[in-house]
Tab-separated table of C-alpha atoms in Angstrom:
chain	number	residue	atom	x	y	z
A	1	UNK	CA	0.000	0.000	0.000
A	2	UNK	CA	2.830	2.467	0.772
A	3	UNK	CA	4.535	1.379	-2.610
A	4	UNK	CA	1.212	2.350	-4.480
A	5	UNK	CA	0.085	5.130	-2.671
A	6	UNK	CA	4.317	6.491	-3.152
A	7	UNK	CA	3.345	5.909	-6.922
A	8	UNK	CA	0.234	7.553	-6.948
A	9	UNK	CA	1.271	10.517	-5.427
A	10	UNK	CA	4.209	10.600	-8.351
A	11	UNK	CA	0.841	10.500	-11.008
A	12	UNK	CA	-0.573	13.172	-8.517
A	13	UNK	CA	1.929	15.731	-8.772
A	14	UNK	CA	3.417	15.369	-12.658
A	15	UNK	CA	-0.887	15.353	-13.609
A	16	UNK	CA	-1.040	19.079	-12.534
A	17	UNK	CA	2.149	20.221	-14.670
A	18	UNK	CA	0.987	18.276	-17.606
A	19	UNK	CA	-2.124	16.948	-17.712
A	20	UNK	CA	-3.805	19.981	-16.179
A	21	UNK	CA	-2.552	21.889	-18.196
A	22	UNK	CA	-3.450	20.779	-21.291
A	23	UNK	CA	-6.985	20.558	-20.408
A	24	UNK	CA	-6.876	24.658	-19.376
A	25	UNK	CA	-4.475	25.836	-22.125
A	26	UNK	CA	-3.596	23.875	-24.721
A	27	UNK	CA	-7.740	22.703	-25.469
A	28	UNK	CA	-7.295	26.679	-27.218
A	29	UNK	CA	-5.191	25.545	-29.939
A	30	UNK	CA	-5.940	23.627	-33.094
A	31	UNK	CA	-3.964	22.204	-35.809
A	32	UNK	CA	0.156	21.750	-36.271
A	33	UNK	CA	0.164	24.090	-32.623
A	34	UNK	CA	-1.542	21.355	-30.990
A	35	UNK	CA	-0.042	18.609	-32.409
A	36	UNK	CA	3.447	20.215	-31.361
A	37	UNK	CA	2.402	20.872	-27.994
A	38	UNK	CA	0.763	17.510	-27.490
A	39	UNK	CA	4.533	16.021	-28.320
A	40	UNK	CA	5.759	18.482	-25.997
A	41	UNK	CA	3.619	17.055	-23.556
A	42	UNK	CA	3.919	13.573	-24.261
A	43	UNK	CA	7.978	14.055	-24.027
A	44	UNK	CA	7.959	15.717	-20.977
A	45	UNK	CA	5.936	13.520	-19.242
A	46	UNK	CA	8.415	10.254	-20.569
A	47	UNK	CA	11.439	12.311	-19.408
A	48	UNK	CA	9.908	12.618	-16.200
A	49	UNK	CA	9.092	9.507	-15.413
A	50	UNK	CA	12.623	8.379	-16.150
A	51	UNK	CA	13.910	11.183	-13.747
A	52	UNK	CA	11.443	9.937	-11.096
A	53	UNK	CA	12.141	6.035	-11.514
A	54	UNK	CA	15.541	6.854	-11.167
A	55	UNK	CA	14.716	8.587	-7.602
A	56	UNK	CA	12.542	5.711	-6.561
A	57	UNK	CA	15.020	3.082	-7.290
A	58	UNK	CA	17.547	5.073	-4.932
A	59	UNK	CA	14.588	5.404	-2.371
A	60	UNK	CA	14.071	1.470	-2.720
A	61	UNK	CA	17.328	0.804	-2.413
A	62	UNK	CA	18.746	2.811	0.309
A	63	UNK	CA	15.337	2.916	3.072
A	64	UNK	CA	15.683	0.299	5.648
A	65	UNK	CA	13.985	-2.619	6.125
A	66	UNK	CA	11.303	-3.813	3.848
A	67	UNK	CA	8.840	-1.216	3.744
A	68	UNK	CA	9.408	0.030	-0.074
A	69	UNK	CA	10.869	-4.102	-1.191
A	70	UNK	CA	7.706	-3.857	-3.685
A	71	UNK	CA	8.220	-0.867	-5.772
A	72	UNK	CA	10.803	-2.038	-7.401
A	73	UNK	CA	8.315	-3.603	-9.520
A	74	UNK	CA	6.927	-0.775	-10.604
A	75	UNK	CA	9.696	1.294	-11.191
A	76	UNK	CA	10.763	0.688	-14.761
A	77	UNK	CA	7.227	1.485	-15.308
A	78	UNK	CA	7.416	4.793	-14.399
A	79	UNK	CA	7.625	6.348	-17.510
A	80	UNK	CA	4.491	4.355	-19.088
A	81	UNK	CA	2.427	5.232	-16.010
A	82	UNK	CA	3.290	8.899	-16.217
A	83	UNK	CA	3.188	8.886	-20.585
A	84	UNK	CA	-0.025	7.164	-19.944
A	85	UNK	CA	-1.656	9.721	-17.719
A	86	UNK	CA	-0.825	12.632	-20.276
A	87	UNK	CA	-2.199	10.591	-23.419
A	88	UNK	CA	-5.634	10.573	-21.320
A	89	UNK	CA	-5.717	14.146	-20.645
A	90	UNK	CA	-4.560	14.723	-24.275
A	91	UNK	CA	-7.650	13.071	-25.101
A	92	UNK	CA	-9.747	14.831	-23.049
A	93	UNK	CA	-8.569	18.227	-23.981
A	94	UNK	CA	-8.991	17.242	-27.641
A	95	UNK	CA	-12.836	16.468	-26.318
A	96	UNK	CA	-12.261	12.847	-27.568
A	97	UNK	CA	-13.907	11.029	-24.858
A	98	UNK	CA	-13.508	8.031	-26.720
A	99	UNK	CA	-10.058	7.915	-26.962
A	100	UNK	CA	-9.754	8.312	-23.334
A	101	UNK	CA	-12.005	5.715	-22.904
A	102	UNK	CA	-10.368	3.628	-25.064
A	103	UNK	CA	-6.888	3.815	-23.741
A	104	UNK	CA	-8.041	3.531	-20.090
A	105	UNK	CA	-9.861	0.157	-21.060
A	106	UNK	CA	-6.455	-1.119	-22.828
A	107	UNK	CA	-4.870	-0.178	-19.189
A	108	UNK	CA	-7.455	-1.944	-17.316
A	109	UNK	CA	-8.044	-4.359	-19.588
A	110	UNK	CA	-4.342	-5.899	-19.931
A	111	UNK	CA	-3.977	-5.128	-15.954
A	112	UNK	CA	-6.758	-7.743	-15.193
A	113	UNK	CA	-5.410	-10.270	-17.437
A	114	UNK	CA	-1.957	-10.009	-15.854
A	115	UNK	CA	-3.499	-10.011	-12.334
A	116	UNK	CA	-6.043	-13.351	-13.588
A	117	UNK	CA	-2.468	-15.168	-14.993
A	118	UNK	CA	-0.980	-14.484	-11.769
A	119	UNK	CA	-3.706	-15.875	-9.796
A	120	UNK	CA	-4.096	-19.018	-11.816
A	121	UNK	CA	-0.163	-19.988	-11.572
A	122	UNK	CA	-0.545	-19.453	-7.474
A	123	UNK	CA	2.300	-16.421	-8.034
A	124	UNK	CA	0.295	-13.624	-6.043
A	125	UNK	CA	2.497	-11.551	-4.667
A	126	UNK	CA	2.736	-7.233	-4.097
A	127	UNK	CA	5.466	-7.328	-6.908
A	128	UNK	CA	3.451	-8.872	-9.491
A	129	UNK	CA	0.013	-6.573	-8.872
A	130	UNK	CA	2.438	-3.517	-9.028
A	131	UNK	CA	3.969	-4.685	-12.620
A	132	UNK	CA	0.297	-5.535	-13.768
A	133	UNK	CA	-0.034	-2.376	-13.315
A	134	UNK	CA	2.796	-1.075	-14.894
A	135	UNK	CA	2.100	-3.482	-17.893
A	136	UNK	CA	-1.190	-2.398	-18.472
A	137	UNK	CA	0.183	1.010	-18.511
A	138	UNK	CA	2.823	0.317	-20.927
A	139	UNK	CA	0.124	-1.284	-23.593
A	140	UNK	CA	-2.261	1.309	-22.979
A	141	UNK	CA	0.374	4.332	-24.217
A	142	UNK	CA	1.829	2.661	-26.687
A	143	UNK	CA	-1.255	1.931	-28.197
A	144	UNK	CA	-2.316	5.462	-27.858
A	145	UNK	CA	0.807	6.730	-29.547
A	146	UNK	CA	0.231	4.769	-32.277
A	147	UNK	CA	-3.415	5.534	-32.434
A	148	UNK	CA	-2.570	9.337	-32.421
A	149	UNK	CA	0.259	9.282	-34.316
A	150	UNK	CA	2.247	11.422	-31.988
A	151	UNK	CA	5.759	10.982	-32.242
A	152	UNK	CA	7.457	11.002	-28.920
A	153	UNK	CA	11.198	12.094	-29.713
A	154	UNK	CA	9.536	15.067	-31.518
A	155	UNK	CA	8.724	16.483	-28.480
A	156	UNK	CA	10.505	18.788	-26.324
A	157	UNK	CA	10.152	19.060	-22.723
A	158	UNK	CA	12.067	22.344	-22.213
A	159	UNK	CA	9.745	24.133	-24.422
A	160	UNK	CA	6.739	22.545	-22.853
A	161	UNK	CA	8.191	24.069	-19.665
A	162	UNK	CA	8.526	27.538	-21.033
A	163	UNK	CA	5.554	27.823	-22.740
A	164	UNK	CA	3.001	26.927	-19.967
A	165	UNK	CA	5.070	28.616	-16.396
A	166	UNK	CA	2.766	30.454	-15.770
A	167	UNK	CA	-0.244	27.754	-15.181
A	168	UNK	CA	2.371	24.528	-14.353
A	169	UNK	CA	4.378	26.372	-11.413
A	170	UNK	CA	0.908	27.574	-9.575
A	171	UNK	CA	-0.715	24.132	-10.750
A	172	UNK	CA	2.120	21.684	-9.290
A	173	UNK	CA	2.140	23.542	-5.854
A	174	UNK	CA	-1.615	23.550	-5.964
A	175	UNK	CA	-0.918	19.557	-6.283
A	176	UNK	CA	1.895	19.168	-4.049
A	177	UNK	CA	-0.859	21.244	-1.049
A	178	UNK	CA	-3.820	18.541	-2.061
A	179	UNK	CA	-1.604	15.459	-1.656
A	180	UNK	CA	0.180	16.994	1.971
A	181	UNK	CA	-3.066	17.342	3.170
A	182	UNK	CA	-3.904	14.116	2.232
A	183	UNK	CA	-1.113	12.110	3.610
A	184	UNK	CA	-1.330	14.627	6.952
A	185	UNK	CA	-4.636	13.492	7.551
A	186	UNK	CA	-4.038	9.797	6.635
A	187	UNK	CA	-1.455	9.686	9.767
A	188	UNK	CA	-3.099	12.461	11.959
A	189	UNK	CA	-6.089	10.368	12.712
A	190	UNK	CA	-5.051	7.260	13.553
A	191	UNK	CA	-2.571	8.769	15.805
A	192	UNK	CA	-5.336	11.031	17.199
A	193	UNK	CA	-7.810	8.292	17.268
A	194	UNK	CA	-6.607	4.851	16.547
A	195	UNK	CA	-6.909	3.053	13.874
A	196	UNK	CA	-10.383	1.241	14.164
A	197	UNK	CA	-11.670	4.625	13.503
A	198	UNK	CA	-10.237	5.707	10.743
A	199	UNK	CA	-10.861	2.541	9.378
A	200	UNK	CA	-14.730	3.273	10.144
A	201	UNK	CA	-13.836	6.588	8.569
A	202	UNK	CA	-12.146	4.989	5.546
A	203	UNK	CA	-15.079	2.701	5.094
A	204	UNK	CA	-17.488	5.922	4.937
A	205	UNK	CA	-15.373	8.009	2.437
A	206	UNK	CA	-14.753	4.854	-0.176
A	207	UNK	CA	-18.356	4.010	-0.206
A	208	UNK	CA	-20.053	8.044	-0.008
A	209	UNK	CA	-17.207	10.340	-0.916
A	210	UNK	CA	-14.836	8.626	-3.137
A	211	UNK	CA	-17.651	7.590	-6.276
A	212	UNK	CA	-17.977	11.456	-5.539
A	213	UNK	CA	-15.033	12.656	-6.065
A	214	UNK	CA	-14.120	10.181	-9.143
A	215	UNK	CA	-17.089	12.469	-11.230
A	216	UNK	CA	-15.403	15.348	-10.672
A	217	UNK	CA	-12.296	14.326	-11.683
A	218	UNK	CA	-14.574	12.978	-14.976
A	219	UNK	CA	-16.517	16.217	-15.144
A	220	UNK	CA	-13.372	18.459	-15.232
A	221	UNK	CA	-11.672	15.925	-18.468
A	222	UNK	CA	-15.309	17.527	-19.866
A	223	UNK	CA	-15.790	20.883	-18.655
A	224	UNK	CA	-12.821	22.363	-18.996
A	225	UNK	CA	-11.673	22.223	-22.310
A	226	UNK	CA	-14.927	23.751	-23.481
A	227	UNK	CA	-14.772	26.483	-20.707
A	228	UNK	CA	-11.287	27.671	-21.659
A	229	UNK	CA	-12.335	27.516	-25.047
A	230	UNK	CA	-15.329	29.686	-24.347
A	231	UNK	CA	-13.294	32.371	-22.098
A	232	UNK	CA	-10.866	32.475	-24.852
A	233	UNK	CA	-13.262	33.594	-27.024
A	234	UNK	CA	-14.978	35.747	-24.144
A	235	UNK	CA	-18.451	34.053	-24.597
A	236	UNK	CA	-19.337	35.578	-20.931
A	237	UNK	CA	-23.341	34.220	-21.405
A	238	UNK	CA	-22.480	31.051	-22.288
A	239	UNK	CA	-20.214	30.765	-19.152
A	240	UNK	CA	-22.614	32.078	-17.086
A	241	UNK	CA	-25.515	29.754	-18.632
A	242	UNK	CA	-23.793	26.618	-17.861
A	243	UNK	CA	-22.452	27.563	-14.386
A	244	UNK	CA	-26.172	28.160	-13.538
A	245	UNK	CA	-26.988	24.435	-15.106
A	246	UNK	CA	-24.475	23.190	-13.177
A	247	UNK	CA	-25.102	24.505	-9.866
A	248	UNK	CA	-28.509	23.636	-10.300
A	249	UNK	CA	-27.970	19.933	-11.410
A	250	UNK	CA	-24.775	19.278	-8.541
A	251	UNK	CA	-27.518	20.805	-5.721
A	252	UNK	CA	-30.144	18.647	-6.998
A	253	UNK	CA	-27.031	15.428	-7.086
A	254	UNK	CA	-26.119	16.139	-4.091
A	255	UNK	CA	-29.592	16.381	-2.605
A	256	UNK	CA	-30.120	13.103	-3.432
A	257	UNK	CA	-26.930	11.513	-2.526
A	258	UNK	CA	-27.465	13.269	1.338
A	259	UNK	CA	-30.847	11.730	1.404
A	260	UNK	CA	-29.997	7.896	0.026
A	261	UNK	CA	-27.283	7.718	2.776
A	262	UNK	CA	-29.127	8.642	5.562
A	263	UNK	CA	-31.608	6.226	4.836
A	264	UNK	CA	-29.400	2.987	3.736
A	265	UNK	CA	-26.512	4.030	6.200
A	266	UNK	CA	-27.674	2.209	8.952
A	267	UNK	CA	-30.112	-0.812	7.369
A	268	UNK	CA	-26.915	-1.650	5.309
A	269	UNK	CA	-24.288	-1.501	8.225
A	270	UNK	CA	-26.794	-3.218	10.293
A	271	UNK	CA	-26.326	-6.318	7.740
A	272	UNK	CA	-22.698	-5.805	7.240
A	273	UNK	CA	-20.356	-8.216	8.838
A	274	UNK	CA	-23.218	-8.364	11.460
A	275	UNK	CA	-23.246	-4.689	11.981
A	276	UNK	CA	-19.430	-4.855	13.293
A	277	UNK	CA	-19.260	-1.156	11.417
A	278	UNK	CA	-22.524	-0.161	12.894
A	279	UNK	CA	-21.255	3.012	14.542
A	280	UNK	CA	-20.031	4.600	11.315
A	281	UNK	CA	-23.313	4.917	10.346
A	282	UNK	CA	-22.824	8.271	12.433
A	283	UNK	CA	-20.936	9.561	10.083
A	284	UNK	CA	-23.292	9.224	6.794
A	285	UNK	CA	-24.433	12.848	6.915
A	286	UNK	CA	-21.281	14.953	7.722
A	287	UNK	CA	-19.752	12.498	5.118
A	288	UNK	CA	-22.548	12.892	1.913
A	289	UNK	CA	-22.693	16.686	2.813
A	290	UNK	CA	-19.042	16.918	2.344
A	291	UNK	CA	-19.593	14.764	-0.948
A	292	UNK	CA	-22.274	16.747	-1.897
A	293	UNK	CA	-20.200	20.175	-1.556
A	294	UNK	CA	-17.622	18.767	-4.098
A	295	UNK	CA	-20.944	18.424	-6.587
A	296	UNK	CA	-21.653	21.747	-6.049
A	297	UNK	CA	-17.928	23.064	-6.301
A	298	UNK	CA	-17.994	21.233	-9.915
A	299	UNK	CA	-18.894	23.858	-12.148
A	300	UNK	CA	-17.006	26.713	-10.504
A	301	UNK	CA	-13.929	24.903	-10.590
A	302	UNK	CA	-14.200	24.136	-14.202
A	303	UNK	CA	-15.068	28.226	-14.740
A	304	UNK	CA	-11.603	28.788	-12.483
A	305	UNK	CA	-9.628	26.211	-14.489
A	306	UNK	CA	-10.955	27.159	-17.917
A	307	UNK	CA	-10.272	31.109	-17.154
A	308	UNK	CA	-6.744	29.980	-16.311
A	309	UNK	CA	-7.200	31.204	-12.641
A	310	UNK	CA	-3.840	29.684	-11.480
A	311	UNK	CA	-2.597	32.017	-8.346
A	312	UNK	CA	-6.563	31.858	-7.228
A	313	UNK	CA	-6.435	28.192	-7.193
A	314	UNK	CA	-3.448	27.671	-5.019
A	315	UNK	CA	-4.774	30.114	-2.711
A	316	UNK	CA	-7.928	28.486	-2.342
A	317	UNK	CA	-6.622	25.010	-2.100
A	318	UNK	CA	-4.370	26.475	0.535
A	319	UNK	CA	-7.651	27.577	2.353
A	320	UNK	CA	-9.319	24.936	2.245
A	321	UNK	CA	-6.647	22.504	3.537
A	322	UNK	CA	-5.740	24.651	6.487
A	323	UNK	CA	-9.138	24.753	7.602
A	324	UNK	CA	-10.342	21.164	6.801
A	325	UNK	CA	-7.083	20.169	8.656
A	326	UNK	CA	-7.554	22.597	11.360
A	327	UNK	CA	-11.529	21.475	11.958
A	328	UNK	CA	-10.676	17.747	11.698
A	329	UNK	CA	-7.864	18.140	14.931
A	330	UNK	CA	-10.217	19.900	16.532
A	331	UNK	CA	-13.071	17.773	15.860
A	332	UNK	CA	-10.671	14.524	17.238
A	333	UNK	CA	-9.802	16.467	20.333
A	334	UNK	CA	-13.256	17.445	21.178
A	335	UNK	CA	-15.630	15.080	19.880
A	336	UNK	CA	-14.025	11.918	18.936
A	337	UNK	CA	-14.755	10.226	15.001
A	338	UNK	CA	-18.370	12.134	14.420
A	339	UNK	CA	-16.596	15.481	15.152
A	340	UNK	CA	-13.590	15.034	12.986
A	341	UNK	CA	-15.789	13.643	9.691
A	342	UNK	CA	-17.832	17.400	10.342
A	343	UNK	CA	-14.583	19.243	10.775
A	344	UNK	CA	-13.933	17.780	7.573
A	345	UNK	CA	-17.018	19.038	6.170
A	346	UNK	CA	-16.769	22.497	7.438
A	347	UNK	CA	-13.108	22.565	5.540
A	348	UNK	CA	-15.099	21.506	2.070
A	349	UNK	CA	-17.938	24.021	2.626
A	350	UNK	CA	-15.361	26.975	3.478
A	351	UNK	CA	-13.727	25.723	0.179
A	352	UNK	CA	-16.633	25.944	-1.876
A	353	UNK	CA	-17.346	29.420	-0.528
A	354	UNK	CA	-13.910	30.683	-1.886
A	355	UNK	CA	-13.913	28.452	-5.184
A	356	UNK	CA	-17.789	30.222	-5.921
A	357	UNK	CA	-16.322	33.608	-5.030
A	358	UNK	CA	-13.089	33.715	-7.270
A	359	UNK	CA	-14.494	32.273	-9.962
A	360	UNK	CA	-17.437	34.282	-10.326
A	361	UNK	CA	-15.822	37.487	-9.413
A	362	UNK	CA	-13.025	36.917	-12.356
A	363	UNK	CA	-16.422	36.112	-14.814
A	364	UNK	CA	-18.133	40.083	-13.813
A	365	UNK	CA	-14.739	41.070	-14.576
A	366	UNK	CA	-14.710	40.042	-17.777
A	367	UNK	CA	-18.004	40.958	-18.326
A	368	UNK	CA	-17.411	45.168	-16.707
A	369	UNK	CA	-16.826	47.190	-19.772
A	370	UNK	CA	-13.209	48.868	-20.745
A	371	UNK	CA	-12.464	52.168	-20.019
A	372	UNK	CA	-12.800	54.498	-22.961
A	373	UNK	CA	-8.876	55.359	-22.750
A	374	UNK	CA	-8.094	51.442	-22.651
A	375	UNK	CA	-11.103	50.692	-25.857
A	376	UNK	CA	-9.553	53.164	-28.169
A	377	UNK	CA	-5.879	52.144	-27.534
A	378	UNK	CA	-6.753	48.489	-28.143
């Protein structure tokens, strides 16, 4: 688990400098432009990986003891997992949803038929699921290369770099803030707590918040290509029309989702495992609320993405963790797992307060008319 969760934050961190990126800036471009930057891209995120794999070999072989033996495994796969995360968003900011698809399925596809040949022979082991990863990763961009046509020694990081500083810088630490958090919470708990409750926790956010948060990451491969295309182009009404849809249809999601968990919470937890989890039911509302701020948050993070709202972003990231980390300790020291899950939620809410605020205060900017002076010198 630390070997993954070491790799995933590696995907975490290189997503916002590339794969962010070209879903806010380079979705503006069309033609030979794109097809240059997409090589940039794809070469940037290859050189990368081979940087990074380098680092995690030295990490595997110089920690002591045996808690990083499995990621050697993974390492030579580096590159693929990090080549393969760019093709997706390449996709995506391309608004070929199919291809996407279609590359993610190779992934998953050749990873389960790894993982099946490994259970059949009796091999199971942490090594093997890591390369069945890493193998599924490898098919899965190479397929899309050759799909696409994109020809990776084309591509040139450096200029990637310089062309897109001033989203990747503001977009990396925004990353590098989101995964701290994470892992601060991950031991804060259990050290505050113990850990049968924040596995109780754990069991509450995979089941309410995590399907959750996985739309937004799909509504964002969606929404914001076609918002930075629109701001580009300063259509202000169509921004505002769907930001209004959006709201509207996340309140009305998250409605629901707050309502169908505080009626199956405890029924279901009742039945599982003979209700050994019974007291997490607690935590189903503070939990879906939480889940059903991130709904909300959807389309005003697209609008801050698409309008290229870097410095905002980090700032209200920043917020948000501070507080959601702040109300969580406080909730452990005063009110044990119940009061940490709302601290949580207090964190979210505060963050969609800020997200709302930014985004819709850059949109009346755009839409305040130019000084005289400034319209006849343009």
């Amino acid at each position: 688990m630390v070997s993954i969760a070491t790799v995933y934050v590696t995907i975490g961190v290189t997503r916002a400098f590339i794969g962010d990126v070209l879903l806010s800036h380079v979705s503006r471009y069309e033609g030979s432009t794109r097809r240059r930057m997409h090589a940039d891209a794809a070469a940037c995120a290859a050189l990368t990986g081979c940087v990074v794999a380098a680092l995690l070999a030295c990490l595997w072989l110089m920690w002591p003891g045996d808690l990083f033996a499995p990621l050697i495994w993974v390492v030579p796969f580096i590159p693929a997992l990090l080549l393969h995360d760019a093709a997706r968003y390449t996709c995506q900011a391309g608004m070929r949803q199919d291809r996407a698809l279609l590359i993610d399925l190779a992934l998953v596809g050749v990873q389960a038929g790894v993982v099946v040949i490994v259970i059949v022979t009796g091999d199971v082991t942490a090594g093997w699921l890591l390369a069945a990863w890493g193998i599924g990763a490898t098919v899965a961009a190479t397929g899309w290369l050759l799909l696409t046509g994109v020809r990776l020694f084309d591509g040139r990081p450096r200029r990637w770099l310089a062309q897109t500083r001033h989203l990747s810088g503001w977009f990396t630490g925004t990353a590098l803030i989101g995964q701290s958090q994470i892992q601060l919470i991950t031991l804060m708990i259990p050290g505050l707590l113990g850990p049968a409750a924040f596995a109780g926790l754990r069991l509450a956010q995979l089941t309410i918040l995590q399907p959750a948060q996985n739309l937004v990451l799909a509504m964002m491969g969606l929404l914001v290509p076609r918002s930075s295309i629109l701001a580009d182009n300063g259509k202000v009404a169509a921004l505002r029309r769907q930001t209004a849809q959006l709201v509207a249809a996340g309140a009305g999601a998250g409605l629901l989702l707050v309502t169908t968990a505080g009626l199956l919470a405890e029924p279901v937890l009742a039945w599982y495992r003979d209700g050994a989890y019974l007291e997490v039911s607690a935590l189903a509302l503070p939990v879906s609320i939480q889940a059903a701020i991130y709904l909300m948050q959807i389309p005003f993070t697209a609008l801050a993405r698409g309008m290229q709202l870097a410095r905002q972003l980090f700032g209200q990231y920043a917020v948000f963790s501070i507080v959601s980390l702040g109300g969580a300790a406080v909730g452990a020291h005063l009110g044990g797992l119940t009061a940490t899950a709302w601290g949580l939620t207090i964190g979210s809410a505060v963050g969609l307060a800020v997200m709302a605020s930014l985004s819709l205060s850059a949109l009346a900017r755009m839409t305040a008319p130019q000084p005289v002076e400034a319209a006849a010198a343009t």
